[in-house]
mmCIF file of C-alpha atoms in Angstrom:
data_model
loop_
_atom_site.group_PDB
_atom_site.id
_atom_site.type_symbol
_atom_site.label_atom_id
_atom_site.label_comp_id
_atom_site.label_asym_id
_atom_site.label_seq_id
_atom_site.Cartn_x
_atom_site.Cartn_y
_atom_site.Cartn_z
ATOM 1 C CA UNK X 1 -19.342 -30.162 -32.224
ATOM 2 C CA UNK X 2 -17.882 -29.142 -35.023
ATOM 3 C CA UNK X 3 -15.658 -26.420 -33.568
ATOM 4 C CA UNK X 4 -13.358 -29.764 -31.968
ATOM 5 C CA UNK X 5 -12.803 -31.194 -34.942
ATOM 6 C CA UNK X 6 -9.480 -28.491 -35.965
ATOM 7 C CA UNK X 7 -8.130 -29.695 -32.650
ATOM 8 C CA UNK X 8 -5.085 -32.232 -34.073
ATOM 9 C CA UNK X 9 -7.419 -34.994 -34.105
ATOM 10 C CA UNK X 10 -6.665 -35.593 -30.117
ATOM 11 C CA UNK X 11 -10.628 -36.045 -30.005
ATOM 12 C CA UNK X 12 -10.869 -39.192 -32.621
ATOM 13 C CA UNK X 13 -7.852 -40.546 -31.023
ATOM 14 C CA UNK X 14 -8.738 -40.433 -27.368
ATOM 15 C CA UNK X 15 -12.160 -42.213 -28.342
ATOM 16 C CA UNK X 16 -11.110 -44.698 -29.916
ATOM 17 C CA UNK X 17 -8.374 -46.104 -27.285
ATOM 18 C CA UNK X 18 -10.576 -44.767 -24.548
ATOM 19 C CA UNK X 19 -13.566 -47.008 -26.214
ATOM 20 C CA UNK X 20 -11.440 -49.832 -27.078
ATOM 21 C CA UNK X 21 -10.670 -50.007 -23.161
ATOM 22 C CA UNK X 22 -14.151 -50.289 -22.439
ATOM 23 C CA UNK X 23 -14.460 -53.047 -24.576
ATOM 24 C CA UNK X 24 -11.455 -54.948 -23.032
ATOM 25 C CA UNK X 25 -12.615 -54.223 -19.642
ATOM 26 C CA UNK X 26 -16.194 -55.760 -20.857
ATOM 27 C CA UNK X 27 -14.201 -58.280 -21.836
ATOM 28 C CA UNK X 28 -12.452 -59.373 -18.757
ATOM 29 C CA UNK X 29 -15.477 -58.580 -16.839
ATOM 30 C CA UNK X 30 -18.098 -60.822 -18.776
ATOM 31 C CA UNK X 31 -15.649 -63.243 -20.392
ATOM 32 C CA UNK X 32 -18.027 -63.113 -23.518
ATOM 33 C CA UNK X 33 -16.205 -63.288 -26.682
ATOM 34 C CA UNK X 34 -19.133 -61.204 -27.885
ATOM 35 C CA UNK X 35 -17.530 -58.222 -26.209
ATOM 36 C CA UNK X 36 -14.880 -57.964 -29.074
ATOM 37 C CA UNK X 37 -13.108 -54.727 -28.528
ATOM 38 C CA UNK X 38 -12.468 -53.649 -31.809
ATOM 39 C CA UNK X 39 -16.430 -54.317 -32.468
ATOM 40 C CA UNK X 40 -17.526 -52.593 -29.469
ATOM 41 C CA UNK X 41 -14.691 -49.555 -29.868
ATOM 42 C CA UNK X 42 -15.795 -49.218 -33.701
ATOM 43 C CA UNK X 43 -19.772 -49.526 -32.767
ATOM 44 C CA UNK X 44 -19.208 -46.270 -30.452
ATOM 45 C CA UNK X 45 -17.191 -44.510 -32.911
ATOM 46 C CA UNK X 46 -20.187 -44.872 -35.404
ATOM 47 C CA UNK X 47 -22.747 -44.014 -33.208
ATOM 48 C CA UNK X 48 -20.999 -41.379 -32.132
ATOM 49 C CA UNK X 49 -19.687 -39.766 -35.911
ATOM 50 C CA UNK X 50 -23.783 -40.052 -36.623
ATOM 51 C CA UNK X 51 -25.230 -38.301 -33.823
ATOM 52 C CA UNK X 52 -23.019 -35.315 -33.733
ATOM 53 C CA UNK X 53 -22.685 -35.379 -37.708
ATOM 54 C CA UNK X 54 -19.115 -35.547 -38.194
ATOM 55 C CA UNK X 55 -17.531 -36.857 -41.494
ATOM 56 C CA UNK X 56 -16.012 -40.411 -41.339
ATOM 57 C CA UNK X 57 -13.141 -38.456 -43.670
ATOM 58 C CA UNK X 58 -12.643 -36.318 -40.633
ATOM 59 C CA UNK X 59 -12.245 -38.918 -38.082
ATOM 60 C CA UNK X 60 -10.432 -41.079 -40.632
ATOM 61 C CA UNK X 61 -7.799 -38.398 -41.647
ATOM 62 C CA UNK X 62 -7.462 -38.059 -37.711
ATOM 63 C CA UNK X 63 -6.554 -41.870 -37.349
ATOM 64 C CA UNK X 64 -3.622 -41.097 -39.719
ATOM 65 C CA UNK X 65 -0.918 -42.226 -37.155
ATOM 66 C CA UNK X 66 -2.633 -44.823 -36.448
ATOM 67 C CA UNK X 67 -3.176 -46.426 -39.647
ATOM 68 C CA UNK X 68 0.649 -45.582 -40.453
ATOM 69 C CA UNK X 69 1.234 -47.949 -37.272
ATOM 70 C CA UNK X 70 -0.363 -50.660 -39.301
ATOM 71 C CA UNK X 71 2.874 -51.830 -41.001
ATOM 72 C CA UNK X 72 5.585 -51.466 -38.860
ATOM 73 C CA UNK X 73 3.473 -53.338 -36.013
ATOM 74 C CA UNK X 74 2.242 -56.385 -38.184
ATOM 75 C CA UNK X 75 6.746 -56.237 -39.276
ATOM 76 C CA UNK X 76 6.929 -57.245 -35.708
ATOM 77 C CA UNK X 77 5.276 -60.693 -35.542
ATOM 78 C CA UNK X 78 8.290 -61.616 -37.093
ATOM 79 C CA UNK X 79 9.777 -62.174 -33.612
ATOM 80 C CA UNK X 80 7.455 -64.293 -31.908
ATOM 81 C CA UNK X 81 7.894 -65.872 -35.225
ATOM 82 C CA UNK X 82 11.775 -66.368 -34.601
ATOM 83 C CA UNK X 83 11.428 -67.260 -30.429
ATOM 84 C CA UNK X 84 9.037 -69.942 -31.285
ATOM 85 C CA UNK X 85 10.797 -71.249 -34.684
ATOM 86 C CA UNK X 86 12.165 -74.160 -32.553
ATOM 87 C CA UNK X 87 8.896 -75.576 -31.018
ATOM 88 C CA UNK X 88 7.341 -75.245 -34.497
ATOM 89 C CA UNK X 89 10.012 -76.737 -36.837
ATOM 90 C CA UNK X 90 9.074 -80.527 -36.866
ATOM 91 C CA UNK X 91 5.317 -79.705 -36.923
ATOM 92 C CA UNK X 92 6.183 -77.810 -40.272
ATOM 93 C CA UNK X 93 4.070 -80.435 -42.118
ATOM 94 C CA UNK X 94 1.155 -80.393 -39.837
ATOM 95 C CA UNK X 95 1.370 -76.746 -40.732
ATOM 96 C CA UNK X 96 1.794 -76.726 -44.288
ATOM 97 C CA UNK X 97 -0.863 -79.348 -44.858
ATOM 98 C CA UNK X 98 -3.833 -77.103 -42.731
ATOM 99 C CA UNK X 99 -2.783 -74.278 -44.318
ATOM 100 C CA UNK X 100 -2.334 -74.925 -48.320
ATOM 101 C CA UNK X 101 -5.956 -76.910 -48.094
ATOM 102 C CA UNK X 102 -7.191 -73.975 -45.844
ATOM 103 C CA UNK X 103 -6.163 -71.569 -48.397
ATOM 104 C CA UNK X 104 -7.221 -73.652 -51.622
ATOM 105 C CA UNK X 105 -10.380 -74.375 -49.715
ATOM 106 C CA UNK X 106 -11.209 -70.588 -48.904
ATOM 107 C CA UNK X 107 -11.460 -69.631 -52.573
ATOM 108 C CA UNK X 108 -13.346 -72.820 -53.301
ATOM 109 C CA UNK X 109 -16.037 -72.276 -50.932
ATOM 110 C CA UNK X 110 -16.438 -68.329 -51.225
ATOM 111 C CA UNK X 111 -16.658 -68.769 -55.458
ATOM 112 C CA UNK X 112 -18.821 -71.759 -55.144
ATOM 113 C CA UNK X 113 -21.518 -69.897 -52.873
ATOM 114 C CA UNK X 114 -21.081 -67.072 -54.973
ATOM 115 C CA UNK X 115 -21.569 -68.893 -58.570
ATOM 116 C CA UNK X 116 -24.721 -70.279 -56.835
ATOM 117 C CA UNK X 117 -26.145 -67.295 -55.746
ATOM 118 C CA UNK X 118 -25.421 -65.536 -59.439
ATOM 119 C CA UNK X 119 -23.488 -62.449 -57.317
ATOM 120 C CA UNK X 120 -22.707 -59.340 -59.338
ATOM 121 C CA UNK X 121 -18.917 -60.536 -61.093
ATOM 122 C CA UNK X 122 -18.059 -57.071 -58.690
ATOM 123 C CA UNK X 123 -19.010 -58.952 -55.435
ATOM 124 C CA UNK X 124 -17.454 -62.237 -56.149
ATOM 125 C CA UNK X 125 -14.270 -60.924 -57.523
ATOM 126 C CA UNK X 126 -13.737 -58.597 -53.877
ATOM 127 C CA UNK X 127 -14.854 -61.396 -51.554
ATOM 128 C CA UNK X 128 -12.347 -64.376 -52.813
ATOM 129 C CA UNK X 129 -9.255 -63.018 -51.395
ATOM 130 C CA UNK X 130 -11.101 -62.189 -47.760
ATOM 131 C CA UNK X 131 -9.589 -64.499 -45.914
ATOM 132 C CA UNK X 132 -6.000 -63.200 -46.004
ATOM 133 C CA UNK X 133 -4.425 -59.657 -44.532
ATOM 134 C CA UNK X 134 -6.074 -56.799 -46.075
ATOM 135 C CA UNK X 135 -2.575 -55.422 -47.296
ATOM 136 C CA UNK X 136 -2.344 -58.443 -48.948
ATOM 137 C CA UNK X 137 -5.716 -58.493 -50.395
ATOM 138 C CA UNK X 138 -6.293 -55.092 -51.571
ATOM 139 C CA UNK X 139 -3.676 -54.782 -54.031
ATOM 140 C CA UNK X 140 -5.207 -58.166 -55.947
ATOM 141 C CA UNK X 141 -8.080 -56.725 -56.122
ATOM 142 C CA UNK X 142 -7.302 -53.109 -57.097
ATOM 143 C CA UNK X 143 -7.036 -53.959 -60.607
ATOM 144 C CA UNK X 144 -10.143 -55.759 -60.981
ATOM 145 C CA UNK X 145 -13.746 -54.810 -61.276
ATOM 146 C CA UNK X 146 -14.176 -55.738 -57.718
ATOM 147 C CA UNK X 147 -15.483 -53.733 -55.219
ATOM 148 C CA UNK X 148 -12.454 -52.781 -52.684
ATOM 149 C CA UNK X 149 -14.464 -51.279 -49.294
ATOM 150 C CA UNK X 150 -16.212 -54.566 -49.798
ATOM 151 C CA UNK X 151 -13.192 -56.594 -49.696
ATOM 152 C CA UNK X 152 -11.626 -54.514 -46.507
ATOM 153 C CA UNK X 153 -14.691 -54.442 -44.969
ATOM 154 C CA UNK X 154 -14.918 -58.551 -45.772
ATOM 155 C CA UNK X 155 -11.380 -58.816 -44.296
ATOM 156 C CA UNK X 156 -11.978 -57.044 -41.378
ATOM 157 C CA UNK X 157 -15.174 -59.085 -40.347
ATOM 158 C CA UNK X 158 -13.817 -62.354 -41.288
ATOM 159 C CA UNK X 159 -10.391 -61.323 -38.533
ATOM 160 C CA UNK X 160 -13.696 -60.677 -35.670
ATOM 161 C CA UNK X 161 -15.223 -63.479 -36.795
ATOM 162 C CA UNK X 162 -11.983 -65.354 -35.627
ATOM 163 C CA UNK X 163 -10.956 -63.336 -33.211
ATOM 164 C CA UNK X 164 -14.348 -63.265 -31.419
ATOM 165 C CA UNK X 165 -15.410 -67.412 -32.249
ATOM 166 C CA UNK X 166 -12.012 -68.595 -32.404
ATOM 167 C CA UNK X 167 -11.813 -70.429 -29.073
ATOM 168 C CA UNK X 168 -15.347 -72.046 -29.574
ATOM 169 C CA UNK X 169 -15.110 -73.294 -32.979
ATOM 170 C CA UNK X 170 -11.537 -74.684 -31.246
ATOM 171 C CA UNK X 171 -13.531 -76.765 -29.158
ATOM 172 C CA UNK X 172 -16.300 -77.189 -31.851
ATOM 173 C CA UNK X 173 -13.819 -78.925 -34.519
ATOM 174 C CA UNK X 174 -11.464 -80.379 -31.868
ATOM 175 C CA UNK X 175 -8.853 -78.218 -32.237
ATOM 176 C CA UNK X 176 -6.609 -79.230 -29.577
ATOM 177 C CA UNK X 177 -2.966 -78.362 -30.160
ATOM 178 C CA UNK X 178 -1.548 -74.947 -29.994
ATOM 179 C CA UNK X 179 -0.097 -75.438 -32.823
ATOM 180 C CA UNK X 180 -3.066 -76.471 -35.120
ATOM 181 C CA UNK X 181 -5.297 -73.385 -33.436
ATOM 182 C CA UNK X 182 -2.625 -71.466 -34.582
ATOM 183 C CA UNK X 183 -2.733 -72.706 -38.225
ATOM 184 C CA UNK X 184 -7.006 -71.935 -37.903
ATOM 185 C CA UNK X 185 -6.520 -68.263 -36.365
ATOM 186 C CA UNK X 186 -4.177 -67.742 -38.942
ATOM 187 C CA UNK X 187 -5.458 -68.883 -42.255
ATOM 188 C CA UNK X 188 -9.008 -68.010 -41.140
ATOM 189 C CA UNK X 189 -8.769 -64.670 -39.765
ATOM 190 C CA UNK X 190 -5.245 -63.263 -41.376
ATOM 191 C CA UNK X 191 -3.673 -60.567 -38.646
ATOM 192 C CA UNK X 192 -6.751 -59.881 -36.673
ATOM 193 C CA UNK X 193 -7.244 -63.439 -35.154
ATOM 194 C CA UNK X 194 -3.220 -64.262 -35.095
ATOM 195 C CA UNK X 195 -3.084 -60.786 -32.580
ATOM 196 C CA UNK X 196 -5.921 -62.599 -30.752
ATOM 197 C CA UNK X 197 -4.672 -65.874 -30.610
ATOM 198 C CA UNK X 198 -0.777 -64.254 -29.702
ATOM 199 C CA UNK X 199 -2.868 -63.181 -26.379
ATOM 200 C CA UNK X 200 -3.875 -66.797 -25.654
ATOM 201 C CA UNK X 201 -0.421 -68.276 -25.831
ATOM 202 C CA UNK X 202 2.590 -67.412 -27.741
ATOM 203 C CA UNK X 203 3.554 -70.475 -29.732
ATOM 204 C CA UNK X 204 -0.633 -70.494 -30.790
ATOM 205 C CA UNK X 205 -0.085 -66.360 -32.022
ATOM 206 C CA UNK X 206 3.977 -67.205 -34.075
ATOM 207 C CA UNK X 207 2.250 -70.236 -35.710
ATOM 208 C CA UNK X 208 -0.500 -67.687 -36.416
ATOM 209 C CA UNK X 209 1.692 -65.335 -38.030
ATOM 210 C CA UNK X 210 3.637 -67.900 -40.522
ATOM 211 C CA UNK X 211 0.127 -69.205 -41.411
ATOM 212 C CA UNK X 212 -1.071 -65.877 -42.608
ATOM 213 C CA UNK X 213 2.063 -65.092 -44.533
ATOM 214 C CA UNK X 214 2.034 -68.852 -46.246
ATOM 215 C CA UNK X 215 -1.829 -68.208 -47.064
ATOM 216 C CA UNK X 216 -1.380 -64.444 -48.404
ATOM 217 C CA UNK X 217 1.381 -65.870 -50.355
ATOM 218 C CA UNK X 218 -0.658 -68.696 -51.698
ATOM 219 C CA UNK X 219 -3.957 -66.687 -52.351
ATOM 220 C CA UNK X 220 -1.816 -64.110 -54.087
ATOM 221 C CA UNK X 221 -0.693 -66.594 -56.349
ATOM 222 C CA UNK X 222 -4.300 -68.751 -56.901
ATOM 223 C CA UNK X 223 -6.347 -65.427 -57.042
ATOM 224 C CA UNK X 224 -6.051 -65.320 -61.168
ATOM 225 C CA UNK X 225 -6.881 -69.022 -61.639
ATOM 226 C CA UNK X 226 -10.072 -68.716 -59.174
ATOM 227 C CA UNK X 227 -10.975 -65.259 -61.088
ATOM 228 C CA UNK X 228 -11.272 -67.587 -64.490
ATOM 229 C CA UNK X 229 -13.142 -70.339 -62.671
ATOM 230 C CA UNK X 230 -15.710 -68.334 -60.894
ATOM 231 C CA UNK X 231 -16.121 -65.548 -63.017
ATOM 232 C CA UNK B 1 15.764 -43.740 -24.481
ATOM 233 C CA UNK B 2 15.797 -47.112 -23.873
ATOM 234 C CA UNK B 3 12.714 -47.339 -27.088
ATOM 235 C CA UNK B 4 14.594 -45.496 -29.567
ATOM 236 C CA UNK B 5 17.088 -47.977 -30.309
ATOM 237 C CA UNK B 6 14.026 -50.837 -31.113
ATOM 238 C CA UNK B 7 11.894 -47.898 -33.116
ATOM 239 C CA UNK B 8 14.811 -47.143 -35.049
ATOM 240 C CA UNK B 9 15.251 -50.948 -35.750
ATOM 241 C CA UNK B 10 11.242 -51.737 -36.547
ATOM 242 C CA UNK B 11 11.003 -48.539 -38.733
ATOM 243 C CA UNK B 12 14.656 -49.615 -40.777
ATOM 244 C CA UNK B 13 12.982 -53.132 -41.755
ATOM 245 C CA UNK B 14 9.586 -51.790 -42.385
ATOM 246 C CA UNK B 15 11.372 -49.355 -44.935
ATOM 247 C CA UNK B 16 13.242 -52.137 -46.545
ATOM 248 C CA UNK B 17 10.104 -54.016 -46.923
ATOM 249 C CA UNK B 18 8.647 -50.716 -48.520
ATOM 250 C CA UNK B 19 11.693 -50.739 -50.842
ATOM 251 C CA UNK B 20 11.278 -54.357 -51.497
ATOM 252 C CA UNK B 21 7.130 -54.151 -52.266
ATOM 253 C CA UNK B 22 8.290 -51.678 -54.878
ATOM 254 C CA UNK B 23 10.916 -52.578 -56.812
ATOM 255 C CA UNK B 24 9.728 -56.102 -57.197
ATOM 256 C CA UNK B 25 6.718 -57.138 -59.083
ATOM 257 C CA UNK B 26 5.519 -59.237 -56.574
ATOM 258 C CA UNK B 27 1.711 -59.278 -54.686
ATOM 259 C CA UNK B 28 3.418 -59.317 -50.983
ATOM 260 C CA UNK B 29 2.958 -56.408 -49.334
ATOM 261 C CA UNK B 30 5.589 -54.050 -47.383
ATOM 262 C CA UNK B 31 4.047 -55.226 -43.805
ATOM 263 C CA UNK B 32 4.813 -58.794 -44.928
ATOM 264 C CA UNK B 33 8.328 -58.236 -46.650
ATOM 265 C CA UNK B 34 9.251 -56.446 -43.253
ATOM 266 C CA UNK B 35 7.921 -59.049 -41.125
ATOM 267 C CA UNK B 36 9.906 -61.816 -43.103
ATOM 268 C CA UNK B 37 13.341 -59.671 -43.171
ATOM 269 C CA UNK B 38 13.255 -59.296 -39.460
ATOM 270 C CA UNK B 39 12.674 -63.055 -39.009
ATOM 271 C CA UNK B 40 15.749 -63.264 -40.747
ATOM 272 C CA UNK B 41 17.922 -60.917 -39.352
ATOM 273 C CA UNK B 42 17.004 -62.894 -36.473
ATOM 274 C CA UNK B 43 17.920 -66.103 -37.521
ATOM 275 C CA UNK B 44 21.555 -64.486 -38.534
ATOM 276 C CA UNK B 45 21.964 -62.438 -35.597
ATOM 277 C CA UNK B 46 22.167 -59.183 -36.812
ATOM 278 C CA UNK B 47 19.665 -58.364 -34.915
ATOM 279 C CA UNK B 48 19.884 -59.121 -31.038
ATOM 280 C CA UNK B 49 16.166 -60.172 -29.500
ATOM 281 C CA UNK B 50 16.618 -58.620 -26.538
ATOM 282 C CA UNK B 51 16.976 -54.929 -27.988
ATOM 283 C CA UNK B 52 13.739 -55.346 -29.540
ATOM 284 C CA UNK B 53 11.552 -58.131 -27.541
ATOM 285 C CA UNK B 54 10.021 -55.556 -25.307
ATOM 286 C CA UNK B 55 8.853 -52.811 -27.928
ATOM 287 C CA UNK B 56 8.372 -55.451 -30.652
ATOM 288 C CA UNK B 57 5.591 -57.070 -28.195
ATOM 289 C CA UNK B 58 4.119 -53.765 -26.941
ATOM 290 C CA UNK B 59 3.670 -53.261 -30.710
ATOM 291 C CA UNK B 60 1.859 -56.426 -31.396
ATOM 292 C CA UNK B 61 -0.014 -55.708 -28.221
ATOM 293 C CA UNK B 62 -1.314 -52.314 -30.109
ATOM 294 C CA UNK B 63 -2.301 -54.122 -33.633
ATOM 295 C CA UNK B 64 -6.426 -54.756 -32.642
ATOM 296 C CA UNK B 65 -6.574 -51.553 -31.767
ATOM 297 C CA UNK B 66 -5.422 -50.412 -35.013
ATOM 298 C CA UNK B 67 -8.252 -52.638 -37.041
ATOM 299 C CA UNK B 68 -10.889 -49.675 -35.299
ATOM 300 C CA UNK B 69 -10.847 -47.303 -38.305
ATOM 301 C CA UNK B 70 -11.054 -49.907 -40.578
ATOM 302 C CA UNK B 71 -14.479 -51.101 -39.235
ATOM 303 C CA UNK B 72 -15.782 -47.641 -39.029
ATOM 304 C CA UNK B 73 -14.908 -47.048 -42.952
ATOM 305 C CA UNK B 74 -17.821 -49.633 -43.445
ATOM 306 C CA UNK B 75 -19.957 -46.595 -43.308
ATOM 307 C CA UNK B 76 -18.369 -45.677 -46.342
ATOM 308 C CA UNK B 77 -19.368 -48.584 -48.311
ATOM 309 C CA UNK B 78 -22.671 -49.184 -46.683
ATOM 310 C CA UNK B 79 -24.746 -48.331 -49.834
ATOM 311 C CA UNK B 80 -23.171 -51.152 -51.760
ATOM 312 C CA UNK B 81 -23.183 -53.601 -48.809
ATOM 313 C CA UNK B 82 -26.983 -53.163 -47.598
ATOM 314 C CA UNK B 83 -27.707 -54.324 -51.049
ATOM 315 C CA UNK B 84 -26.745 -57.983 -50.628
ATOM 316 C CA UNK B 85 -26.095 -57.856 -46.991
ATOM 317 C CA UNK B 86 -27.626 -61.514 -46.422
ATOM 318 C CA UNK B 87 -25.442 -62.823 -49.010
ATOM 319 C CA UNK B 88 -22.152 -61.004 -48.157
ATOM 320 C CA UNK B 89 -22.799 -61.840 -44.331
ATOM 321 C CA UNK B 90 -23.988 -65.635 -45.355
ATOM 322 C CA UNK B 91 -20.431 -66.158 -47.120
ATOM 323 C CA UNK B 92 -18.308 -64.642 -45.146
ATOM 324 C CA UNK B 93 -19.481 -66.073 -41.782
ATOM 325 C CA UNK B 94 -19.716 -69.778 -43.454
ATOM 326 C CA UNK B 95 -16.163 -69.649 -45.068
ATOM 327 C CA UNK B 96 -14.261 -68.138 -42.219
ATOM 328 C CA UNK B 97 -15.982 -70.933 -39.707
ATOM 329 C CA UNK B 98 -15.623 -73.862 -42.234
ATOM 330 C CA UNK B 99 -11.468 -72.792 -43.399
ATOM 331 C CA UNK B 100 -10.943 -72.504 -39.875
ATOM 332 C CA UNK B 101 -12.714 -76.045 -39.512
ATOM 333 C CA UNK B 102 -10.781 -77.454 -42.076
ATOM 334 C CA UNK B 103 -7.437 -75.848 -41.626
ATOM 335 C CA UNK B 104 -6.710 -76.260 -37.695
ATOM 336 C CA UNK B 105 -8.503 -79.467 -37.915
ATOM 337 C CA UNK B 106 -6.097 -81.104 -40.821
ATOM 338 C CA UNK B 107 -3.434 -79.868 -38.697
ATOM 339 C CA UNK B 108 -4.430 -81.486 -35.800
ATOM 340 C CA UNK B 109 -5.234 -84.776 -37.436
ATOM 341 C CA UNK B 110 -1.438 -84.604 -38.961
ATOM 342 C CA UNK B 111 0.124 -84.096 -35.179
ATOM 343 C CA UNK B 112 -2.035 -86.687 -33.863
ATOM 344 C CA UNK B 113 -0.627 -89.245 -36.579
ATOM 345 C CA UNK B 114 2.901 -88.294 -35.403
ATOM 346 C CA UNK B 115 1.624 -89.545 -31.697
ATOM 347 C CA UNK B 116 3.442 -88.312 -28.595
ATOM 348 C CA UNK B 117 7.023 -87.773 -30.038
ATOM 349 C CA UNK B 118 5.847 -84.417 -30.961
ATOM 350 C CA UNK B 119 6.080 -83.113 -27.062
ATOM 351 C CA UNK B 120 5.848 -79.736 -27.807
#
């Protein structure tokens, strides 16, 4: 196998869109939310890197283009942002209200567990800013003692979690309005669920995207003040 | 051609964002700085929506895909994880159910209170 891997890359590239198809066509064809594509496209890849042996640092360094995607594609939800400004600008409180307590209660909850449990100070200080963009939360915790794979890897799930459960815990809370699922996707599961909810409906996906920003923002700021409290 | 034009547009506020992440000492990332600049130059018309609608949403479109390699560095950290792996997988699955709970449901309760003027 190892005789593909000086081939550009093409290999790592073509199975992971190739995969992540599969998992959207499961998708459609079940209607599961189970069949998450980036879970089922990223299970493959796994399997696959273990039984033929292959270095995640080779497959990774043959993702490069895709990873440098990252940022110019999460620059765009600034448009659905703008074309839906108007149909969001008098629910600005009902938006500002779910996600400042959303945000204040996501550090709240994560430290408390963690104080409970007595987690290594490494753990706790990498899992309190999961709940926001992993951009975002990487650099706050790059300084620190935490553990950063642990805090992508806690981002990551957390955006499946929500993009995967989001419509059922909608029903489950009584989410109703577009507008307030978009404020859940958004301060709950950062870019991952806001490009999942942006597929349900396009007001739910730009309120999404605001959310995310005003929670990074937030966390960004409140990320010292929980360090000192739960530390 | 007809991309080129939006590419060149993207990239240009994805660099400014870049410039912006590093010259001030601020914890918002590039993607973020980007995201809000283009909002703006929205707002102000520099930019026209309809040169960039199409690619800009294609682009969205592509962003789960992106998340894949992500998830597959986990095997990078696995050691670490596996460790505490009830723990980690206990917190993170309770607080991303319970701030989604909380969040969209606040929400909702403030839109109700504002009854049916809000016909959005």
């Amino acid at each position: 196998m190892s005789e593909f891997i000086p081939m550009g890359g093409v290999w790592a590239v073509l199975l992971t869109c190739a995969t992540f198809q599969l998992g959207q066509y499961l998708r459609k064809k079940t209607g599961s939310a189970l069949c998450n594509p980036i879970l089922i496209s990223a299970l493959i890849v796994i399997a696959f890197l273990v039984a033929f042996k292959i270095p995640n640092d080779t497959y990774q360094s043959s993702m490069k283009l895709t990873s440098w995607l990252m940022t110019p594609c999460t620059v765009c939800l600034g448009i659905p942002l703008y074309t839906q400004l108007q149909r969001m600008k008098r629910n600005l409180p009902a938006i500002m209200t779910g996600v400042v307590t959303g945000a204040l209660s996501s550090l709240v909850i994560i430290g408390g567990i963690c104080l409970a449990l007595s987690l290594d100070e490494s753990i706790t200080v990498a899992l309190l800013p999961k709940s926001i963009t992993t951009a975002m939360a990487i650099p706050l915790v790059e300084p620190t003692v935490g553990l950063v794979p642990l805090t992508t890897s806690a981002v990551i799930i957390s955006g499946i979690i929500g993009s995967m459960a989001g419509q059922a815990m909608c029903r489950l809370f009584g989410i109703l309005h577009p507008i307030a699922q978009g404020v859940a996707y958004g301060t709950a599961s950062h870019v991952i669920g806001t490009s999942r909810a942006t597929e349900l409906n396009e007001l739910t996906g730009a309120v999404g995207s605001l959310s995310l920003v005003i929670a990074g923002v937030l966390t960004a700021i409140l990320y010292p003040f929980a360090m000192m409290l739960f530390v | 051609m007809k991309y080129l034009y939006p590419f060149v547009v993207i990239l240009a506020f994805t660099f400014l964002g870049e410039l912006l992440n590093y010259f001030l000492p601020l914890p918002i990332p590039a993607s973020i700085w980007g995201l809000l600049l283009l909002f703006a130059a929205l707002r102000l018309g520099i930019v026209k929506l309809e040169k960039i609608e199409s690619l800009g949403n294609t682009m969205i479109g592509l962003l789960p895909l992106l998340f894949v390699p992500p998830v597959v560095n986990l095997l990078g950290c696995w050691d670490v994880v596996r460790q505490n792996l009830l723990a980690i997988m206990g917190i993170i699955f309770l607080s991303t159910v319970l701030v989604f709970g909380i969040s969209g449901k606040l929400s909702q309760l403030v839109i109700d209170r504002k009854g049916a003027e809000e016909d959005v």
